[in-house]
JSON list of C-alpha atoms in Angstrom, two decimals:
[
{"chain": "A", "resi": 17, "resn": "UNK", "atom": "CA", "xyz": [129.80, 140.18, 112.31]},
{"chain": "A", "resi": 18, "resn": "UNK", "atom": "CA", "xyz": [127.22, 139.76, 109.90]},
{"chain": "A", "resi": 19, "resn": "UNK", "atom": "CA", "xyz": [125.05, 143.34, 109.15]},
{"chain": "A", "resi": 20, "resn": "UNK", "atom": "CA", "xyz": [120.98, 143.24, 109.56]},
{"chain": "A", "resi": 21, "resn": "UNK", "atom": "CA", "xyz": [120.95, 142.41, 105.34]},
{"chain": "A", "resi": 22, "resn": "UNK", "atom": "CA", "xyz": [123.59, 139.60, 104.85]},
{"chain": "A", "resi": 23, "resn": "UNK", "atom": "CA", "xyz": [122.52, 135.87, 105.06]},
{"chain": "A", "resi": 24, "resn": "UNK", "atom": "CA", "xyz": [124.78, 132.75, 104.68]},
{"chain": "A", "resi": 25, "resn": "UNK", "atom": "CA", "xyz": [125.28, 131.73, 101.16]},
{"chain": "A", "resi": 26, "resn": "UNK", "atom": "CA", "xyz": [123.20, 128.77, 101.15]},
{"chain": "A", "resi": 27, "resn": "UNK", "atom": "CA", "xyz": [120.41, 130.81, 102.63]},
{"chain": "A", "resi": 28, "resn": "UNK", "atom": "CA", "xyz": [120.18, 133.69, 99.72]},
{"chain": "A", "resi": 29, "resn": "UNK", "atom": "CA", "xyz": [120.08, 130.60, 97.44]},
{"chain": "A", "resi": 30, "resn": "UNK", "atom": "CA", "xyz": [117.06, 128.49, 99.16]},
{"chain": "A", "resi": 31, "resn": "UNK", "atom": "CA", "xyz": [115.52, 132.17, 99.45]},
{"chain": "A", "resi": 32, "resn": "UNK", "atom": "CA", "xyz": [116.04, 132.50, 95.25]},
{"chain": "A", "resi": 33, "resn": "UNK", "atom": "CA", "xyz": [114.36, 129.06, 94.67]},
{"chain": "A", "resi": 34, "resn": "UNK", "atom": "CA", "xyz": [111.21, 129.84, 97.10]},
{"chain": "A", "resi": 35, "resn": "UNK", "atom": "CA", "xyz": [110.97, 133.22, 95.59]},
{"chain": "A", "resi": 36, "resn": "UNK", "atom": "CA", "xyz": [110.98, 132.05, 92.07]},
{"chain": "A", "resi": 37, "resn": "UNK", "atom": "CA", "xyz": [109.02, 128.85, 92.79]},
{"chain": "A", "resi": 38, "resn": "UNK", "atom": "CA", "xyz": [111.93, 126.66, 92.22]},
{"chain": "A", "resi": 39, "resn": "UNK", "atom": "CA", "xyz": [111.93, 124.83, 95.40]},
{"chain": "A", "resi": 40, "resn": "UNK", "atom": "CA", "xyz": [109.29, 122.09, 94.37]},
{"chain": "A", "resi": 41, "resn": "UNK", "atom": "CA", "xyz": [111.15, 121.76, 90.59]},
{"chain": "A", "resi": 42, "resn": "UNK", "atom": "CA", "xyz": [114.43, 121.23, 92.32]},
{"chain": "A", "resi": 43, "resn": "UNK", "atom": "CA", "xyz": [113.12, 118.41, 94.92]},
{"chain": "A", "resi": 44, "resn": "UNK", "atom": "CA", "xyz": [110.88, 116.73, 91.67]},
{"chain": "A", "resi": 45, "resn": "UNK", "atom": "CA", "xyz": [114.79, 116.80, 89.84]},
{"chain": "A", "resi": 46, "resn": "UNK", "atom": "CA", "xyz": [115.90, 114.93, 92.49]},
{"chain": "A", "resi": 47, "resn": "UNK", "atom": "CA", "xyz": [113.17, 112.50, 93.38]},
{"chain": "A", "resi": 48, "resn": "UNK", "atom": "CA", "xyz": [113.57, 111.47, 90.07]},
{"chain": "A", "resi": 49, "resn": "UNK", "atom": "CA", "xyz": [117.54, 110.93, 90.27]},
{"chain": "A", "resi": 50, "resn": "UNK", "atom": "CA", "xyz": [117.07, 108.85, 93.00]},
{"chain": "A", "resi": 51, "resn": "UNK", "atom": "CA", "xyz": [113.82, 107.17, 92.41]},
{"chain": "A", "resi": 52, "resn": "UNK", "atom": "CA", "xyz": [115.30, 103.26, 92.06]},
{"chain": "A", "resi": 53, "resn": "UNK", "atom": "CA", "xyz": [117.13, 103.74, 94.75]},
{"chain": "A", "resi": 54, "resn": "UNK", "atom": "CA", "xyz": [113.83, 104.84, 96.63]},
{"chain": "A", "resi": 55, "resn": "UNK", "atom": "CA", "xyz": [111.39, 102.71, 95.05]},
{"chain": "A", "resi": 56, "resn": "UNK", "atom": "CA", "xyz": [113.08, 99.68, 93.35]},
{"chain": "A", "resi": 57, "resn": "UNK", "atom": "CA", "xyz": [114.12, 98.67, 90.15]},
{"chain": "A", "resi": 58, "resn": "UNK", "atom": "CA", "xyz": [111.09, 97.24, 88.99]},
{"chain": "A", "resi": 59, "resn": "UNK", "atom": "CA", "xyz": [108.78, 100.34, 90.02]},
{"chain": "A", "resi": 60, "resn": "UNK", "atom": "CA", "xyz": [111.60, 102.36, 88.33]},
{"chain": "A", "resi": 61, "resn": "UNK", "atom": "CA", "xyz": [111.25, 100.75, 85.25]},
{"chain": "A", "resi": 62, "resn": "UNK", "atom": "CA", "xyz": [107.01, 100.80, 84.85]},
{"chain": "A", "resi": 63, "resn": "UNK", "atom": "CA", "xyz": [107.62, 104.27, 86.41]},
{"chain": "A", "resi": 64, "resn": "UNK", "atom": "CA", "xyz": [106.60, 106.99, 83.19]},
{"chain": "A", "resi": 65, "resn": "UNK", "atom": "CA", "xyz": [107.58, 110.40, 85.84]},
{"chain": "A", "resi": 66, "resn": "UNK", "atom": "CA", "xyz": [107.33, 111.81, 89.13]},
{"chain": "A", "resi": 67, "resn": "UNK", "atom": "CA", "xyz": [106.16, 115.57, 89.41]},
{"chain": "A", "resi": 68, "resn": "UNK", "atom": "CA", "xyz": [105.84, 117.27, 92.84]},
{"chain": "A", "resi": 69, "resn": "UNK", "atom": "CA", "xyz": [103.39, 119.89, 93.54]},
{"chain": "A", "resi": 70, "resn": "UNK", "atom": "CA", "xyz": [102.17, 121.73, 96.77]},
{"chain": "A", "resi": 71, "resn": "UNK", "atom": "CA", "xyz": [104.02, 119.47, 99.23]},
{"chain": "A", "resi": 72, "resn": "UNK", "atom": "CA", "xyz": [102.29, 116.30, 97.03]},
{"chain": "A", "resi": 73, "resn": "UNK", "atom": "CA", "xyz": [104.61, 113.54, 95.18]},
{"chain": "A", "resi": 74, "resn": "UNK", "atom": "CA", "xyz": [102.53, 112.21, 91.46]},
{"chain": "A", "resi": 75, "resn": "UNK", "atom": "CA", "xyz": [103.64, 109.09, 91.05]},
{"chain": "A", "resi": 76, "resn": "UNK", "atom": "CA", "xyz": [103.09, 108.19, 87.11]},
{"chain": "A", "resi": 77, "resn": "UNK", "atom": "CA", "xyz": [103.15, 104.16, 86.47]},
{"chain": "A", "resi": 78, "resn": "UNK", "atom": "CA", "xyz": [102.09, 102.28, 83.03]},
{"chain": "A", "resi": 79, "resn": "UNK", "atom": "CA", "xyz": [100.90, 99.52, 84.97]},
{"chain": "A", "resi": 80, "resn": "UNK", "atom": "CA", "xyz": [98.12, 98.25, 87.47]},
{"chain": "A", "resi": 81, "resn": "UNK", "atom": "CA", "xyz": [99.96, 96.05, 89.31]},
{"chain": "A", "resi": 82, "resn": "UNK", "atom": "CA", "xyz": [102.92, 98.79, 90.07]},
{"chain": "A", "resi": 83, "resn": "UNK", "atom": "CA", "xyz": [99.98, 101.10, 91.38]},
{"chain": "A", "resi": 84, "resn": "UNK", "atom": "CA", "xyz": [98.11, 98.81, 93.43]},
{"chain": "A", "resi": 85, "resn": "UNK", "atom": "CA", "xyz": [101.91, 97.72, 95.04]},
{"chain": "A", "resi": 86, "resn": "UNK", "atom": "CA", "xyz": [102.52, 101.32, 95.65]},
{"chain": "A", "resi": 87, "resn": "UNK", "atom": "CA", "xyz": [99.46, 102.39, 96.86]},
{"chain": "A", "resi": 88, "resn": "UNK", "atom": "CA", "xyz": [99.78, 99.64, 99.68]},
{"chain": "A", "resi": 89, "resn": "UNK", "atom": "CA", "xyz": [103.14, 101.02, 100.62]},
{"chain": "A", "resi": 90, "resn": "UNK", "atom": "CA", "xyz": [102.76, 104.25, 99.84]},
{"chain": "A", "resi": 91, "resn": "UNK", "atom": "CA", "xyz": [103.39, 105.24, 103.99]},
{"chain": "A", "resi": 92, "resn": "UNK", "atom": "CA", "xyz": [106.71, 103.71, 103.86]},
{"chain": "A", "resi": 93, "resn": "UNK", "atom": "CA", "xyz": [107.65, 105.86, 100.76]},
{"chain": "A", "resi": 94, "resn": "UNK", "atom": "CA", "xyz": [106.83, 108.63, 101.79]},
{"chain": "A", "resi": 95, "resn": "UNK", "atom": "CA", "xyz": [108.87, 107.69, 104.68]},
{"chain": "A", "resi": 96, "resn": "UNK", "atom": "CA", "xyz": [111.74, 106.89, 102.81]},
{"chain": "A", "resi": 97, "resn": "UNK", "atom": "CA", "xyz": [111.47, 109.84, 100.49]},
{"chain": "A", "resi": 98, "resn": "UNK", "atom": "CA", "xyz": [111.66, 112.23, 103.44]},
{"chain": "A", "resi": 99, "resn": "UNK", "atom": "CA", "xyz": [114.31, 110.49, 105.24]},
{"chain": "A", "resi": 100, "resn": "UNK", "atom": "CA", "xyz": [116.59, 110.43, 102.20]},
{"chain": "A", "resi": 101, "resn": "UNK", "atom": "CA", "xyz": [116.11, 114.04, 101.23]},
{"chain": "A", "resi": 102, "resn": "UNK", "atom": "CA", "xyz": [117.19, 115.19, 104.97]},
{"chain": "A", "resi": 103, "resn": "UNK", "atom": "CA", "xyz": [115.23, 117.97, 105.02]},
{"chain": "A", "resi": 104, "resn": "UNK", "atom": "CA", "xyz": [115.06, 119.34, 101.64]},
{"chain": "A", "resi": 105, "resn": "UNK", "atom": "CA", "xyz": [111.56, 118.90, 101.23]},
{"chain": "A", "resi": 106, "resn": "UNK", "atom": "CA", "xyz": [108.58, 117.61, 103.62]},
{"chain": "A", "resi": 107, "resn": "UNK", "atom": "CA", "xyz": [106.58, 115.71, 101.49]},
{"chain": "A", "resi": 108, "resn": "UNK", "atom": "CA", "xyz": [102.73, 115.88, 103.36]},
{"chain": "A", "resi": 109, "resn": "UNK", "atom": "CA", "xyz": [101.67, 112.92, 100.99]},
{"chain": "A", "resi": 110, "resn": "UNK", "atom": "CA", "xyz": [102.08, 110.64, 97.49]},
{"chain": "A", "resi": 111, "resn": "UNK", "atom": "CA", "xyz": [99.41, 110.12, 94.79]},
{"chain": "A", "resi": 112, "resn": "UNK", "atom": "CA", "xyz": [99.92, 107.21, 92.19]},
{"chain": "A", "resi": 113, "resn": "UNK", "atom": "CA", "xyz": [98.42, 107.67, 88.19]}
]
């Protein structure tokens, strides 16, 4: 029987991350792990970083063409993004840069 003060493991450590503002850093690390996977190879590769701030994916390309294809499917990424991370985060939206 757990007392009134004890939480699961994995529950002190999500606590640690949102206490120390870790949470967002943590989901960025990982966007960017899996961003070919979630965007393509060749969005990966004109792709310069991703950075994730209050709930908001930055998407930072080198090229024109890569932001005007993302912008027009930026719903289904954002879809895709939040269905792969199961939970982890709850992205509300994506920029592109």
């Amino acid at each position: 029987m757990k007392k009134s003060n004890e939480m699961s493991l994995g529950d002190a450590i999500q606590a640690f991350l949102k206490t120390n503002e870790l949470d967002e850093k943590l989901l960025e690390t990982e966007i960017y792990a899996r961003w070919e996977e979630l965007a393509g190879n060749a969005i990966n590769l004109k792709t310069n970083k991703v950075k994730v701030e209050k709930g908001i994916l930055t998407v930072y390309v080198n090229s024109s063409v890569v932001r005007n294809e993302l912008s027009l499917r930026r719903s289904e990424l954002l879809e895709r993004v939040n269905l792969r991370l199961r939970g982890k985060g709850n992205l509300k939206g994506i920029q592109i840069k």
